[in-house]
């Protein structure tokens, strides 16, 4: 772990990484004592979908579940073209098998489906037929919600999934999983950023 009081969250980055999908989660985690470290296939720079150049903090082969509070995977074109990002799905398997939590949004859910990680876990994504196209066996566990957390079982880690239009709900599940906010403040935070409910501002700020 780093010297951060709350621990380290690992965020894989790759070419066409969908910048906006984790902005709420990582910004508020950082404000609440977490350190966010980026992980690349190597330490070579990548370019996000928004055109930002990111230098990974570490390479994937340096990543260990025991050093991490959470692995966050976002969408990218690479989840739909070949096996380029498959190593990150395998890393998610390593995390879950070790009892460490994983959060996946947008195209990353398809990567996890191909890896077989959604076959026996409650999950969601953009739409059910998007995941069905991967040929996975978990269709009966698909849930029509904005974001969902599967609690894990038999020593496996918890898994958050969300579709591409739900970065705020995705962040809500991340905060709940890590215990960043209590229930009242978390509800207010969600109403403020998802619903633009100005009345929730003071509660969300802990005032």
mmCIF file of C-alpha atoms in Angstrom:
data_model
loop_
_atom_site.group_PDB
_atom_site.id
_atom_site.type_symbol
_atom_site.label_atom_id
_atom_site.label_comp_id
_atom_site.label_asym_id
_atom_site.label_seq_id
_atom_site.Cartn_x
_atom_site.Cartn_y
_atom_site.Cartn_z
ATOM 1 C CA UNK A 1 0.000 0.000 0.000
ATOM 2 C CA UNK A 2 0.963 3.640 -0.307
ATOM 3 C CA UNK A 3 1.050 6.119 2.512
ATOM 4 C CA UNK A 4 -2.558 7.082 1.724
ATOM 5 C CA UNK A 5 -4.770 6.497 4.726
ATOM 6 C CA UNK A 6 -7.443 4.778 2.649
ATOM 7 C CA UNK A 7 -5.312 2.637 0.357
ATOM 8 C CA UNK A 8 -4.712 2.358 -3.361
ATOM 9 C CA UNK A 9 -7.184 1.932 -6.195
ATOM 10 C CA UNK A 10 -5.787 0.637 -9.494
ATOM 11 C CA UNK A 11 -7.081 1.974 -12.799
ATOM 12 C CA UNK A 12 -5.948 0.192 -15.969
ATOM 13 C CA UNK A 13 -5.391 2.549 -18.891
ATOM 14 C CA UNK A 14 -5.122 1.646 -22.555
ATOM 15 C CA UNK A 15 -5.520 3.286 -25.944
ATOM 16 C CA UNK A 16 -9.097 4.627 -26.407
ATOM 17 C CA UNK A 17 -9.657 4.394 -22.636
ATOM 18 C CA UNK A 18 -13.077 6.024 -21.990
ATOM 19 C CA UNK A 19 -12.001 8.988 -19.856
ATOM 20 C CA UNK A 20 -15.402 10.066 -18.575
ATOM 21 C CA UNK A 21 -16.566 6.733 -17.217
ATOM 22 C CA UNK A 22 -14.510 6.837 -14.030
ATOM 23 C CA UNK A 23 -14.167 10.588 -13.508
ATOM 24 C CA UNK A 24 -16.681 10.764 -10.666
ATOM 25 C CA UNK A 25 -15.294 7.699 -8.944
ATOM 26 C CA UNK A 26 -11.613 8.555 -9.099
ATOM 27 C CA UNK A 27 -12.051 12.252 -8.278
ATOM 28 C CA UNK A 28 -14.040 11.583 -5.129
ATOM 29 C CA UNK A 29 -11.892 8.641 -4.072
ATOM 30 C CA UNK A 30 -8.842 10.894 -4.271
ATOM 31 C CA UNK A 31 -10.641 13.550 -2.216
ATOM 32 C CA UNK A 32 -11.335 10.912 0.426
ATOM 33 C CA UNK A 33 -7.827 9.648 1.012
ATOM 34 C CA UNK A 34 -7.328 7.070 -1.731
ATOM 35 C CA UNK A 35 -4.418 7.000 -4.128
ATOM 36 C CA UNK A 36 -5.306 6.167 -7.737
ATOM 37 C CA UNK A 37 -2.524 4.433 -9.668
ATOM 38 C CA UNK A 38 -2.777 3.771 -13.390
ATOM 39 C CA UNK A 39 -1.817 0.410 -14.878
ATOM 40 C CA UNK A 40 -0.830 -0.219 -18.491
ATOM 41 C CA UNK A 41 0.082 -3.330 -20.428
ATOM 42 C CA UNK A 42 3.532 -1.768 -20.115
ATOM 43 C CA UNK A 43 4.733 1.577 -18.813
ATOM 44 C CA UNK A 44 4.547 3.069 -22.299
ATOM 45 C CA UNK A 45 2.156 6.045 -22.659
ATOM 46 C CA UNK A 46 -1.372 5.483 -23.964
ATOM 47 C CA UNK A 47 -3.905 7.848 -25.523
ATOM 48 C CA UNK A 48 -7.420 8.001 -24.144
ATOM 49 C CA UNK A 49 -10.597 8.329 -26.173
ATOM 50 C CA UNK A 50 -10.583 12.017 -25.265
ATOM 51 C CA UNK A 51 -7.097 12.449 -26.709
ATOM 52 C CA UNK A 52 -5.257 12.668 -23.389
ATOM 53 C CA UNK A 53 -1.822 11.091 -23.139
ATOM 54 C CA UNK A 54 -1.383 9.013 -19.969
ATOM 55 C CA UNK A 55 1.848 7.574 -18.606
ATOM 56 C CA UNK A 56 0.969 4.418 -16.601
ATOM 57 C CA UNK A 57 2.326 4.269 -13.065
ATOM 58 C CA UNK A 58 3.030 0.555 -13.375
ATOM 59 C CA UNK A 59 2.838 -2.309 -15.846
ATOM 60 C CA UNK A 60 0.226 -5.024 -15.589
ATOM 61 C CA UNK A 61 2.776 -7.652 -14.574
ATOM 62 C CA UNK A 62 3.561 -5.529 -11.494
ATOM 63 C CA UNK A 63 -0.044 -5.477 -10.289
ATOM 64 C CA UNK A 64 -0.926 -7.615 -7.249
ATOM 65 C CA UNK A 65 -4.376 -7.943 -5.639
ATOM 66 C CA UNK A 66 -2.930 -7.715 -2.143
ATOM 67 C CA UNK A 67 -1.695 -4.186 -2.915
ATOM 68 C CA UNK A 68 -5.070 -2.921 -4.056
ATOM 69 C CA UNK A 69 -8.371 -1.805 -2.556
ATOM 70 C CA UNK A 70 -10.115 -2.051 -5.946
ATOM 71 C CA UNK A 71 -9.448 -2.684 -9.647
ATOM 72 C CA UNK A 72 -11.482 -0.405 -11.948
ATOM 73 C CA UNK A 73 -11.911 -1.281 -15.641
ATOM 74 C CA UNK A 74 -13.431 1.094 -18.189
ATOM 75 C CA UNK A 75 -14.627 0.828 -21.734
ATOM 76 C CA UNK A 76 -12.368 1.089 -24.804
ATOM 77 C CA UNK A 77 -12.480 0.074 -28.444
ATOM 78 C CA UNK A 78 -9.987 -2.670 -27.647
ATOM 79 C CA UNK A 79 -12.574 -4.701 -25.777
ATOM 80 C CA UNK A 80 -14.264 -5.375 -29.121
ATOM 81 C CA UNK A 81 -11.251 -5.892 -31.370
ATOM 82 C CA UNK A 82 -9.087 -8.944 -30.866
ATOM 83 C CA UNK A 83 -7.399 -9.965 -27.648
ATOM 84 C CA UNK A 84 -5.487 -6.771 -26.861
ATOM 85 C CA UNK A 85 -7.239 -6.114 -23.553
ATOM 86 C CA UNK A 86 -7.851 -9.735 -22.559
ATOM 87 C CA UNK A 87 -4.904 -9.606 -20.106
ATOM 88 C CA UNK A 88 -6.858 -7.077 -18.035
ATOM 89 C CA UNK A 89 -9.851 -9.423 -17.877
ATOM 90 C CA UNK A 90 -7.510 -12.147 -16.690
ATOM 91 C CA UNK A 91 -6.188 -9.729 -14.065
ATOM 92 C CA UNK A 92 -9.773 -9.219 -12.924
ATOM 93 C CA UNK A 93 -10.083 -12.988 -12.509
ATOM 94 C CA UNK A 94 -6.937 -12.999 -10.374
ATOM 95 C CA UNK A 95 -8.387 -10.231 -8.203
ATOM 96 C CA UNK A 96 -11.744 -11.926 -7.734
ATOM 97 C CA UNK A 97 -10.168 -15.297 -7.010
ATOM 98 C CA UNK A 98 -8.024 -13.615 -4.361
ATOM 99 C CA UNK A 99 -11.092 -12.047 -2.733
ATOM 100 C CA UNK A 100 -10.252 -8.553 -4.025
ATOM 101 C CA UNK A 101 -13.017 -6.388 -5.540
ATOM 102 C CA UNK A 102 -13.346 -5.364 -9.188
ATOM 103 C CA UNK A 103 -15.492 -2.699 -10.872
ATOM 104 C CA UNK A 104 -16.203 -2.731 -14.617
ATOM 105 C CA UNK A 105 -18.172 -0.322 -16.777
ATOM 106 C CA UNK A 106 -19.174 -0.249 -20.449
ATOM 107 C CA UNK A 107 -17.044 -2.415 -22.769
ATOM 108 C CA UNK A 108 -15.078 -3.830 -19.852
ATOM 109 C CA UNK A 109 -18.189 -5.815 -18.932
ATOM 110 C CA UNK A 110 -17.944 -7.590 -22.296
ATOM 111 C CA UNK A 111 -14.326 -8.415 -21.539
ATOM 112 C CA UNK A 112 -15.329 -9.932 -18.218
ATOM 113 C CA UNK A 113 -18.149 -11.842 -19.911
ATOM 114 C CA UNK A 114 -15.711 -13.394 -22.387
ATOM 115 C CA UNK A 115 -13.477 -14.350 -19.475
ATOM 116 C CA UNK A 116 -16.419 -16.197 -17.858
ATOM 117 C CA UNK A 117 -16.534 -13.878 -14.854
ATOM 118 C CA UNK A 118 -20.208 -12.969 -15.261
ATOM 119 C CA UNK A 119 -21.564 -16.493 -15.676
ATOM 120 C CA UNK A 120 -22.343 -16.909 -11.985
ATOM 121 C CA UNK A 121 -22.533 -13.311 -10.758
ATOM 122 C CA UNK A 122 -25.296 -10.712 -10.800
ATOM 123 C CA UNK A 123 -24.300 -8.084 -13.351
ATOM 124 C CA UNK A 124 -25.460 -5.416 -15.761
ATOM 125 C CA UNK A 125 -24.142 -3.570 -18.807
ATOM 126 C CA UNK A 126 -25.442 -1.396 -21.644
ATOM 127 C CA UNK A 127 -28.177 -3.888 -22.612
ATOM 128 C CA UNK A 128 -28.541 -7.624 -22.187
ATOM 129 C CA UNK A 129 -28.067 -8.465 -25.882
ATOM 130 C CA UNK A 130 -24.737 -6.600 -25.878
ATOM 131 C CA UNK A 131 -23.333 -9.189 -23.501
ATOM 132 C CA UNK A 132 -25.254 -12.025 -25.148
ATOM 133 C CA UNK A 133 -23.229 -11.343 -28.306
ATOM 134 C CA UNK A 134 -20.100 -12.466 -26.442
ATOM 135 C CA UNK A 135 -21.527 -15.984 -26.185
ATOM 136 C CA UNK A 136 -21.233 -16.002 -22.407
ATOM 137 C CA UNK A 137 -23.346 -18.238 -20.183
ATOM 138 C CA UNK A 138 -24.519 -15.649 -17.662
ATOM 139 C CA UNK A 139 -27.636 -14.258 -19.315
ATOM 140 C CA UNK A 140 -29.896 -15.410 -16.479
ATOM 141 C CA UNK A 141 -27.875 -13.338 -14.020
ATOM 142 C CA UNK A 142 -28.292 -10.090 -15.994
ATOM 143 C CA UNK A 143 -30.053 -7.354 -14.004
ATOM 144 C CA UNK A 144 -31.868 -4.390 -15.609
ATOM 145 C CA UNK A 145 -30.499 -1.659 -13.314
ATOM 146 C CA UNK A 146 -28.123 1.276 -13.698
ATOM 147 C CA UNK A 147 -25.352 -0.431 -11.715
ATOM 148 C CA UNK A 148 -25.124 -3.501 -9.505
ATOM 149 C CA UNK A 149 -22.740 -5.050 -7.005
ATOM 150 C CA UNK A 150 -22.486 -8.822 -6.732
ATOM 151 C CA UNK A 151 -21.412 -9.707 -3.168
ATOM 152 C CA UNK A 152 -19.170 -12.607 -4.162
ATOM 153 C CA UNK A 153 -19.202 -16.033 -2.574
ATOM 154 C CA UNK A 154 -16.854 -18.760 -1.386
ATOM 155 C CA UNK A 155 -13.992 -16.351 -0.894
ATOM 156 C CA UNK A 156 -14.347 -14.560 -4.240
ATOM 157 C CA UNK A 157 -14.327 -10.784 -4.453
ATOM 158 C CA UNK A 158 -17.219 -8.417 -4.947
ATOM 159 C CA UNK A 159 -17.922 -7.253 -8.504
ATOM 160 C CA UNK A 160 -19.491 -3.966 -9.639
ATOM 161 C CA UNK A 161 -20.827 -3.576 -13.173
ATOM 162 C CA UNK A 162 -22.530 -0.700 -14.987
ATOM 163 C CA UNK A 163 -23.434 0.429 -18.473
ATOM 164 C CA UNK A 164 -21.725 3.280 -20.364
ATOM 165 C CA UNK A 165 -24.358 5.898 -19.534
ATOM 166 C CA UNK A 166 -24.128 5.410 -15.769
ATOM 167 C CA UNK A 167 -20.817 6.832 -14.466
ATOM 168 C CA UNK A 168 -22.565 8.384 -11.458
ATOM 169 C CA UNK A 169 -24.328 5.162 -10.462
ATOM 170 C CA UNK A 170 -21.048 3.336 -11.046
ATOM 171 C CA UNK A 171 -19.295 5.707 -8.650
ATOM 172 C CA UNK A 172 -22.113 5.261 -6.115
ATOM 173 C CA UNK A 173 -21.514 1.506 -6.071
ATOM 174 C CA UNK A 174 -17.768 2.031 -5.721
ATOM 175 C CA UNK A 175 -18.250 4.369 -2.755
ATOM 176 C CA UNK A 176 -20.678 1.959 -1.115
ATOM 177 C CA UNK A 177 -18.336 -0.989 -1.591
ATOM 178 C CA UNK A 178 -15.364 0.868 -0.104
ATOM 179 C CA UNK A 179 -17.373 2.567 2.637
ATOM 180 C CA UNK A 180 -16.355 6.036 1.464
ATOM 181 C CA UNK A 181 -19.628 7.672 2.579
ATOM 182 C CA UNK A 182 -22.315 6.647 5.036
ATOM 183 C CA UNK A 183 -25.730 5.771 3.604
ATOM 184 C CA UNK A 184 -27.257 9.228 4.119
ATOM 185 C CA UNK A 185 -24.365 11.096 2.530
ATOM 186 C CA UNK A 186 -24.102 8.576 -0.316
ATOM 187 C CA UNK A 187 -27.785 9.029 -1.161
ATOM 188 C CA UNK A 188 -27.357 12.804 -1.118
ATOM 189 C CA UNK A 189 -24.225 12.599 -3.285
ATOM 190 C CA UNK A 190 -26.102 10.513 -5.847
ATOM 191 C CA UNK A 191 -29.098 12.851 -5.898
ATOM 192 C CA UNK A 192 -26.807 15.847 -6.351
ATOM 193 C CA UNK A 193 -24.708 14.497 -9.205
ATOM 194 C CA UNK A 194 -27.257 12.232 -10.909
ATOM 195 C CA UNK A 195 -30.464 14.200 -10.417
ATOM 196 C CA UNK A 196 -29.059 17.744 -10.033
ATOM 197 C CA UNK A 197 -30.954 17.952 -6.744
ATOM 198 C CA UNK A 198 -29.581 21.149 -5.197
ATOM 199 C CA UNK A 199 -31.264 20.344 -1.894
ATOM 200 C CA UNK A 200 -28.836 17.456 -1.483
ATOM 201 C CA UNK A 201 -25.745 19.652 -1.597
ATOM 202 C CA UNK A 202 -25.283 20.360 2.106
ATOM 203 C CA UNK A 203 -25.791 16.714 3.093
ATOM 204 C CA UNK A 204 -23.431 15.526 0.357
ATOM 205 C CA UNK A 205 -20.757 17.863 1.689
ATOM 206 C CA UNK A 206 -21.215 16.590 5.214
ATOM 207 C CA UNK A 207 -22.587 19.905 6.445
#
